[in-house]
Coordinates of C-alpha atoms in Angstrom, one line a residue:
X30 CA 0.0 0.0 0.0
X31 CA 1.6 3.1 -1.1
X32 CA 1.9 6.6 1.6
X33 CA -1.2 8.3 1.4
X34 CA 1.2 11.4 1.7
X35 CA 2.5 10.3 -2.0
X36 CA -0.5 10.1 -3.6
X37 CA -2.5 12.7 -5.7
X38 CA -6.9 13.6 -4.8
X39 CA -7.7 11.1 -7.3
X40 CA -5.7 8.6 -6.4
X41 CA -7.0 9.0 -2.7
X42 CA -10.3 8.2 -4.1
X43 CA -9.1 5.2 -6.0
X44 CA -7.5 4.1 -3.3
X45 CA -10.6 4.5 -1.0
X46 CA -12.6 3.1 -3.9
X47 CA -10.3 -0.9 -3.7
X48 CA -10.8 -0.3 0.6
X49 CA -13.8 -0.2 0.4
X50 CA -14.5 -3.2 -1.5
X51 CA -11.6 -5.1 0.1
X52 CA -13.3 -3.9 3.4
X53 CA -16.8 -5.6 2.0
X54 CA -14.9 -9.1 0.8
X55 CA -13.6 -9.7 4.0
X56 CA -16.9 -8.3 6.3
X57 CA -19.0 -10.3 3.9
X58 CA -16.9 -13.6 4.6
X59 CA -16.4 -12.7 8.0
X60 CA -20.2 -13.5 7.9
X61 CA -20.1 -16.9 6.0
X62 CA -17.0 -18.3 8.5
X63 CA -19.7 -16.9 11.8
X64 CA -22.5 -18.6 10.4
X65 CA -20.4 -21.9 9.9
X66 CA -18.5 -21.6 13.2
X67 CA -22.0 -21.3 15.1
X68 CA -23.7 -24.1 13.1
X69 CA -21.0 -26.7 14.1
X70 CA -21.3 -25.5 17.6
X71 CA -17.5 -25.2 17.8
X72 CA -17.6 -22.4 20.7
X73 CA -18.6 -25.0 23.2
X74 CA -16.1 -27.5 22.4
X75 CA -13.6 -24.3 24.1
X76 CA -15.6 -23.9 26.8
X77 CA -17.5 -21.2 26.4
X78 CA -21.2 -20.4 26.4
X79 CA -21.6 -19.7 22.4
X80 CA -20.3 -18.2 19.6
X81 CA -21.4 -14.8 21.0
X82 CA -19.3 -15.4 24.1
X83 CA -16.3 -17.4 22.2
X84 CA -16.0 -14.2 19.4
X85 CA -16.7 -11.3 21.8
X86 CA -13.5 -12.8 24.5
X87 CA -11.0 -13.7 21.3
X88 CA -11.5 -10.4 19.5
X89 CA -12.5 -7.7 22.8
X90 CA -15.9 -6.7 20.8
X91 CA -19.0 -5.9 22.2
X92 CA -21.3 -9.0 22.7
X93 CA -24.1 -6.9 21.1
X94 CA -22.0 -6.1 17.9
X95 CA -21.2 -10.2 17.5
X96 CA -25.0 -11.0 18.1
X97 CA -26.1 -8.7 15.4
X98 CA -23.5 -9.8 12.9
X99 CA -24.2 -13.2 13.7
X100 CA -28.1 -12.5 13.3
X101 CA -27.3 -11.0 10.0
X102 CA -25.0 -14.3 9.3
X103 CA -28.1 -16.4 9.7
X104 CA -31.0 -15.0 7.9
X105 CA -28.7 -14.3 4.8
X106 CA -29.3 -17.5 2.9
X107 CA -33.0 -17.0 2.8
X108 CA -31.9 -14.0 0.6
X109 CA -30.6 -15.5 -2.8
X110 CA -30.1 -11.8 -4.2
X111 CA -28.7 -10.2 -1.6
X112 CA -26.5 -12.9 -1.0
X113 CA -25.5 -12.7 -4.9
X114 CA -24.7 -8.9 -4.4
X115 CA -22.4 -9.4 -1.5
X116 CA -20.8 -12.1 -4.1
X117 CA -20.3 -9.4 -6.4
X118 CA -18.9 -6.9 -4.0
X119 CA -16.3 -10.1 -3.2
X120 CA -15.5 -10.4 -6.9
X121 CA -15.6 -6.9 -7.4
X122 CA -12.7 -6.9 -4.8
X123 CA -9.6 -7.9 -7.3
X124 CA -7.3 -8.2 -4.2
X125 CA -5.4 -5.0 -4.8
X126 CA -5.2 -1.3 -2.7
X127 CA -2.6 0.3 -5.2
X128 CA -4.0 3.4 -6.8
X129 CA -3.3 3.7 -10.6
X130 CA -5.4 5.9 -13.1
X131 CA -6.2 3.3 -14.8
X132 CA -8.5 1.5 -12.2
X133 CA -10.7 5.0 -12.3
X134 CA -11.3 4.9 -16.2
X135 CA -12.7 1.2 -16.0
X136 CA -14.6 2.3 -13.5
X137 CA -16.2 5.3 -15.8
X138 CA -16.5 2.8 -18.6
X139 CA -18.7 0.6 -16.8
X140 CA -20.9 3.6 -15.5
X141 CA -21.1 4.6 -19.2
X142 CA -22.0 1.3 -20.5
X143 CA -25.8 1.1 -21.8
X144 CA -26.2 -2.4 -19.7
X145 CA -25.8 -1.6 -15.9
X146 CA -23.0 -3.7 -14.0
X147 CA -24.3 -5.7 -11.3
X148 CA -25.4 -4.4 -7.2
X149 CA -22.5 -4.7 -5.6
X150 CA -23.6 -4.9 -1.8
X151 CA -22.0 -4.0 1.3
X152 CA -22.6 -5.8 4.5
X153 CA -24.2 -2.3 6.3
X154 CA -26.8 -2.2 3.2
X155 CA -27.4 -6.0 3.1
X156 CA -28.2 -5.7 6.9
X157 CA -30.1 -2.8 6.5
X158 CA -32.4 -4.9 3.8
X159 CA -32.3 -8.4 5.5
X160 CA -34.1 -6.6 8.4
X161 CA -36.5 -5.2 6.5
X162 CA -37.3 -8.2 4.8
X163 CA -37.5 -10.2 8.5
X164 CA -40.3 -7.8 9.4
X165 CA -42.1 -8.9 6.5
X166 CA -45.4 -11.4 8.1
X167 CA -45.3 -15.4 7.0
X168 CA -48.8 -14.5 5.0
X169 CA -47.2 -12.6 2.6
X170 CA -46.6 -15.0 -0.5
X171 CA -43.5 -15.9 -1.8
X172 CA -43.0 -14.3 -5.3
X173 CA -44.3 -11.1 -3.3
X174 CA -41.1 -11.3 -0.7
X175 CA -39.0 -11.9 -3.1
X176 CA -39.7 -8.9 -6.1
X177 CA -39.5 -6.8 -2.5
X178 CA -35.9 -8.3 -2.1
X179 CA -35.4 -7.9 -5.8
X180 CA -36.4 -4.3 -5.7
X181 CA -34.1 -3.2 -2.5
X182 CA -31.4 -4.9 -3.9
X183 CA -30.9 -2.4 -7.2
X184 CA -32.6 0.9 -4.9
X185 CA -29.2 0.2 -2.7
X186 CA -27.3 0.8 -6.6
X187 CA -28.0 4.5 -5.0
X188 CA -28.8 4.2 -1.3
X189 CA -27.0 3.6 1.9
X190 CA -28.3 2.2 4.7
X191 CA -30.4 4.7 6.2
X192 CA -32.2 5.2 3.0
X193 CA -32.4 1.7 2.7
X194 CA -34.2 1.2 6.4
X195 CA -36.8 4.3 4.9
X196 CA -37.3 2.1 1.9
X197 CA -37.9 -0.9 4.1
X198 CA -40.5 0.6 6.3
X199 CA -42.3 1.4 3.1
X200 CA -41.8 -2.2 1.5
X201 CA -43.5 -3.4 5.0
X202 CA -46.4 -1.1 4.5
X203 CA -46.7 -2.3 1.3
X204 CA -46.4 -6.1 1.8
X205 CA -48.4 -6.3 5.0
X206 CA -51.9 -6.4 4.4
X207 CA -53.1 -6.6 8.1
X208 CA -52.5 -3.3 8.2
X209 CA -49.9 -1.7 11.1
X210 CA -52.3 -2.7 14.2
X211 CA -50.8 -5.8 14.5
X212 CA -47.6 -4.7 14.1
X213 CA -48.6 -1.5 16.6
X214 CA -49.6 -3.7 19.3
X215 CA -46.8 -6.3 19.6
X216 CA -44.8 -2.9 19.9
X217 CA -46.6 -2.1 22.7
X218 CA -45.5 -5.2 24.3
X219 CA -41.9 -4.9 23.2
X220 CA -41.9 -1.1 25.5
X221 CA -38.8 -1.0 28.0
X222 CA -36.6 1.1 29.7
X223 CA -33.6 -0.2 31.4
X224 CA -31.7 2.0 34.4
X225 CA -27.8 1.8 34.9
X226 CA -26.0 3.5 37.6
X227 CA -22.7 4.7 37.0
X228 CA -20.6 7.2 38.6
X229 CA -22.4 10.7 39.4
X230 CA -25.4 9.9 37.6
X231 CA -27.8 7.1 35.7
X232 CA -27.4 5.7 32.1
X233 CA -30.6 4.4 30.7
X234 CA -32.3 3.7 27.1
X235 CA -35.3 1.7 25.9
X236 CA -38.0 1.6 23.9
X237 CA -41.2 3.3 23.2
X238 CA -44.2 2.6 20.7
X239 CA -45.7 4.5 18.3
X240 CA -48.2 7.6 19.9
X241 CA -45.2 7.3 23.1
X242 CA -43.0 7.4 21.0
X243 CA -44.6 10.4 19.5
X244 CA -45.1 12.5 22.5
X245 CA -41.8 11.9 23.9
X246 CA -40.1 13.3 21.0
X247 CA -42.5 16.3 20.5
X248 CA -42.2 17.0 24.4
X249 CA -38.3 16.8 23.9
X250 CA -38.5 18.6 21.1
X251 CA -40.2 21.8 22.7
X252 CA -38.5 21.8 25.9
X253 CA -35.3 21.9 23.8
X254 CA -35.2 24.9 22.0
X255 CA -32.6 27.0 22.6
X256 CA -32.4 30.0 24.5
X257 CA -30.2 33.0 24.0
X258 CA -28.3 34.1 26.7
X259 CA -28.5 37.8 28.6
X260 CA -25.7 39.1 26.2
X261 CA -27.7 37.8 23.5
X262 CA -25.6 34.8 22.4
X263 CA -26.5 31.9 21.2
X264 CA -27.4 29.0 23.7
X265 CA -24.4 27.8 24.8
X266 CA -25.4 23.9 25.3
X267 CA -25.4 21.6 22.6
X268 CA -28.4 19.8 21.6
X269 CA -28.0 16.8 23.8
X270 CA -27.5 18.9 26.9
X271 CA -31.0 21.0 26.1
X272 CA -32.6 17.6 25.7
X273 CA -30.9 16.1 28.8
X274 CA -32.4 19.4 30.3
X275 CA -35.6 18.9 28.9
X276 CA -36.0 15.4 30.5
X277 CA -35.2 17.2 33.8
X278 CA -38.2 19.6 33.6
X279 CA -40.7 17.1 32.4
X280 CA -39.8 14.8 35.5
X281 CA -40.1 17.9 37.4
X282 CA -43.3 19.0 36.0
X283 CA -44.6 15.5 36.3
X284 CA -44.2 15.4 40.1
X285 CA -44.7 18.6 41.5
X286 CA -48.4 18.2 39.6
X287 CA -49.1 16.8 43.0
X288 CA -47.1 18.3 45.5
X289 CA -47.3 21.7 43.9
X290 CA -44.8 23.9 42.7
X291 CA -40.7 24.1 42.8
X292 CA -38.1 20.6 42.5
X293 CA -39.9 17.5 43.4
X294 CA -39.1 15.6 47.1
X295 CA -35.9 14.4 47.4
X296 CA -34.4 12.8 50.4
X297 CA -31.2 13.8 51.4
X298 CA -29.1 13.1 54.4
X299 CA -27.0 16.1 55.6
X300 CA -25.3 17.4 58.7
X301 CA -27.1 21.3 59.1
X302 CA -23.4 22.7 60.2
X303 CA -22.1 21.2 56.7
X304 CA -25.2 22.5 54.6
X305 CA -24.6 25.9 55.9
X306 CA -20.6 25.8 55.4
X307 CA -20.7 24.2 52.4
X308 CA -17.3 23.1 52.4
X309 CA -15.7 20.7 49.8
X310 CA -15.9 17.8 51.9
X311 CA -19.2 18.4 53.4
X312 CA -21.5 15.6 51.4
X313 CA -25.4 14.7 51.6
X314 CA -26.6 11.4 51.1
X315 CA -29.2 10.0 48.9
X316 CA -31.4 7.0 48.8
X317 CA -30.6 6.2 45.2
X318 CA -27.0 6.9 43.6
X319 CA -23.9 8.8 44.6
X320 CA -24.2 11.8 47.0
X321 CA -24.3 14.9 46.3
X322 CA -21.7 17.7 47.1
X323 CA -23.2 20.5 50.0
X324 CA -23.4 23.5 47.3
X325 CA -25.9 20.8 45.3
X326 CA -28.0 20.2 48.2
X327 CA -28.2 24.0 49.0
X328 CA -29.3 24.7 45.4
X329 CA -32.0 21.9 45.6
X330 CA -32.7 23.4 48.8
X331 CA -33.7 26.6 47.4
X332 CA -37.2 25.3 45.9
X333 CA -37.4 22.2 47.9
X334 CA -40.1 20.8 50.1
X335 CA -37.8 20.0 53.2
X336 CA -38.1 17.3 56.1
X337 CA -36.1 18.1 59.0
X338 CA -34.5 14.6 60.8
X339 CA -32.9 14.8 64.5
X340 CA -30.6 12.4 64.4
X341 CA -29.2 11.0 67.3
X342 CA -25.4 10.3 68.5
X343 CA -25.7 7.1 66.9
X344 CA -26.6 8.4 63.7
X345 CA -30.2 6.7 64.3
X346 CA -33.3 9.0 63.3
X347 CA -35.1 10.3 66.6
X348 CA -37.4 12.7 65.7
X349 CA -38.6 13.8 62.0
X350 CA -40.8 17.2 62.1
X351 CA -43.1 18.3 59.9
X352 CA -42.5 19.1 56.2
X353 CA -42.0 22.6 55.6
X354 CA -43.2 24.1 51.7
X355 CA -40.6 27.4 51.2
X356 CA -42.0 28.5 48.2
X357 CA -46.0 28.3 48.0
X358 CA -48.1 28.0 45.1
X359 CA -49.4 31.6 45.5
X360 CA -45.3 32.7 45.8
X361 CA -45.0 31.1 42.7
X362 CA -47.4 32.2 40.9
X363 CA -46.1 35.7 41.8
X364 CA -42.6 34.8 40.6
X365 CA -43.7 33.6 37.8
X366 CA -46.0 36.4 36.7
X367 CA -43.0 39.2 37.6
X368 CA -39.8 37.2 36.1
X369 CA -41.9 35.4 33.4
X370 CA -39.2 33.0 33.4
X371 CA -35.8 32.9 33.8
X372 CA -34.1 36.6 34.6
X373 CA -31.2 35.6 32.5
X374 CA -32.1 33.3 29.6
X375 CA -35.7 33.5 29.7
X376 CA -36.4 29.7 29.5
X377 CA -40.2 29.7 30.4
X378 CA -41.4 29.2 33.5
X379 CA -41.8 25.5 33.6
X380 CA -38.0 24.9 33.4
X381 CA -36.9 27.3 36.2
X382 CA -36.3 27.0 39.8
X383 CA -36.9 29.7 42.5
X384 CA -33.9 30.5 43.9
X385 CA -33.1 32.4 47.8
X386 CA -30.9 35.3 47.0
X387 CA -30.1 34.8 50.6
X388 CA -30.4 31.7 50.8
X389 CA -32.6 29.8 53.7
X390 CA -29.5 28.2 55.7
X391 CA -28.5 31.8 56.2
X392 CA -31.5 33.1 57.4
X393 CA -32.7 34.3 54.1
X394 CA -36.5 35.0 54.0
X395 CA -38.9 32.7 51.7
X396 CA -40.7 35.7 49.9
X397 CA -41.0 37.1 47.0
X398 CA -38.9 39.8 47.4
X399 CA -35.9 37.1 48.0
X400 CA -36.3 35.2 45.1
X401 CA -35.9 35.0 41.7
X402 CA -36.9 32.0 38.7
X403 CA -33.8 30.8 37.0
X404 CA -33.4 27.7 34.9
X405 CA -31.3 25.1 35.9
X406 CA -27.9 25.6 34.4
X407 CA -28.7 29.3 35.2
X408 CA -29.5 28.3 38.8
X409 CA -26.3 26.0 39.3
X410 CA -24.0 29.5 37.3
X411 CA -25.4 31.6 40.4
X412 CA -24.6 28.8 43.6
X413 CA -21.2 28.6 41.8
X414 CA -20.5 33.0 42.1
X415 CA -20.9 33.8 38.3
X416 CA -24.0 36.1 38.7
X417 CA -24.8 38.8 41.2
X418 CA -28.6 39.1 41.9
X419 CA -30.4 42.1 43.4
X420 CA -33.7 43.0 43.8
X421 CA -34.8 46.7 43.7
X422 CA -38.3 48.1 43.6
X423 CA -39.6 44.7 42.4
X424 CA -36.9 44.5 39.2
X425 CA -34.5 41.7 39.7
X426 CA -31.1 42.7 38.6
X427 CA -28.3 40.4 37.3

């Protein structure tokens, strides 16, 4: 392989051109030598569990990587054309990455011939079809399934894979004369959403159907807009930060719908001294997760419903008092009506917190005249000393 360094723009391409079908001989093999492995059963005869297990130690690769390759490896034979246009691809190969001008005119000559050479398929497009094509029902006839194969075989001439996946949704429409209920309500069942805790904070993904599906993304979606900034800058977050925010509100929204405005209950365990000092060490802890740092818990504190615990020498509960509400409904409302959202970004009201401008721990008063809405990147900038806040004649200043 010659120095990419020593090679001209067309000879890059060239170059890229032979990778890229050297890339699909060996991918589209890989998948004939996984099917066979897993047929014999060779991966128990080494002790392991299967071929998923056996491939994913070897080679350090995902488990979920192998299992889809090797689900692709499976199904391919049903598919006599896509199987054929992998072949090509394979053939099309020649064994050879050196660049030579003469490689780009043969490939000119065959784009220019009146007959068109054959689909040459790449493993990401053959997947892409294959599991179109496995979505299609067992009622559908035969010559039907395969003029549908037939057909996404010579669109992928043009398409990659997400165009193919568009194409397959369509195909299924097409094919699937039941109409999408059935297909509607076995997503229903197939809804999940799995919870990982890893360090400060929660990984989690799933699966929602149809109208869910739907309102998730348009509740994202309006939540998510961005906001400019008091200097009139563009929102500094990137998308998946304004989601990750959006989320936040909706699961805020969600819960204070019953216990009325400002963050929803969460139960923290802190000493008072180290709430009010703040210090670096100073930690409160939670029921779920890692604990938070003291300047967290005083911002949560701000709009918090709050359940004072005596605890005794022992660290045993002795007494809990009564929960005290710091910002009302009727405070809120007021906060709301004179900030109309957050004083510096002016994310609506929905997304913001009220925050103590003296804050409660230091004998701050909870009224309207010592609080202000922010939204929640907002409210953690003003715990951290970025902003200055004032309030003068009912005009919060920033």
């Amino acid at each position: 392989m010659r120095p990419a360094c020593m090679q001209s723009g067309s000879e890059l391409l060239t170059t890229l051109d032979a990778l890229h079908a050297e890339a699909a001989l060996r991918d589209s093999y890989r998948l004939q030598v996984i099917a066979r492995l897993a047929e014999i059963g060779h991966a128990k005869d080494l002790g392991a569990r299967d071929t998923i297990e056996l491939l994913s130690l070897r080679h350090r690769l995902d488990p979920a990587d192998v299992r889809r390759d090797l689900k692709l490896a499976r199904a391919l034979p049903k598919y006599s054309a896509v199987t054929a246009a992998l072949s090509e691809a394979t053939d099309a190969s020649g064994g050879s990455l050196e660049a030579t001008d003469t490689d780009s005119a043969d490939v000119d000559s065959d784009l220019a011939a009146e007959t068109l050479p054959p689909v040459r398929l790449h493993p990401g497009q053959a997947r892409a079809i294959v599991t179109a094509l496995e979505k299609v029902p067992s009622t559908v006839p035969v010559e039907d399934l395969l003029v549908a194969e037939d057909q996404m075989v010579e669109a992928a001439r043009h398409l990659s894979p997400d165009d193919l996946r568009i194409l397959g949704k369509q195909v299924l429409n097409t094919l699937d004369t039941d109409g999408a209920e059935p297909a509607e309500n076995d997503a229903y069942h197939r809804e999940a959403l799995w919870l990982r805790p890893v360090d400060h904070g929660l990984k989690f993904g799933g699966f929602l159907a149809n109208e869910n599906a739907e309102l998730f993304k348009t509740t994202i979606h309006a939540l998510a807009k961005p906001h400019k900034t008091l200097d009139g800058e563009l929102d500094p977050r990137p998308r998946d930060k304004r989601q990750a925010d959006a989320l936040v509100t909706i699961l805020g929204t969600a819960t204070t719908a019953s216990t009325g405005p400002g963050i929803p209950h969460l139960t923290v365990t802190i000493d008072f001294n180290d709430l009010k000092t703040a210090t670096s060490q100073a930690v409160g802890e939670l029921v779920h997760g890692d604990n938070l740092s003291a300047a967290a818990v005083r911002r949560l504190a701000c709009d918090a419903a709050i359940l004072p615990i005596v605890l005794g020498s022992n660290s045993q509960p002795l007494d809990v008092g009564t929960e005290q509400r710091f910002v009302t409904g009727a405070m809120r409302r007021a906060l709301n009506r004179r900030d109309k959202g957050c004083v510096i970004c002016k994310a609506p009201p929905p997304q913001c917190h009220a925050h103590h401008i003296t804050h409660w721990a230091d004998g701050g008063p909870t009224s309207v005249e010592n609080l202000a809405l922010f939204c929640g990147s907002h409210h953690t900038a003003v715990h951290h000393g970025h902003y200055t806040v004032t309030i003068t004649n009912g005009v919060v200043h920033v």
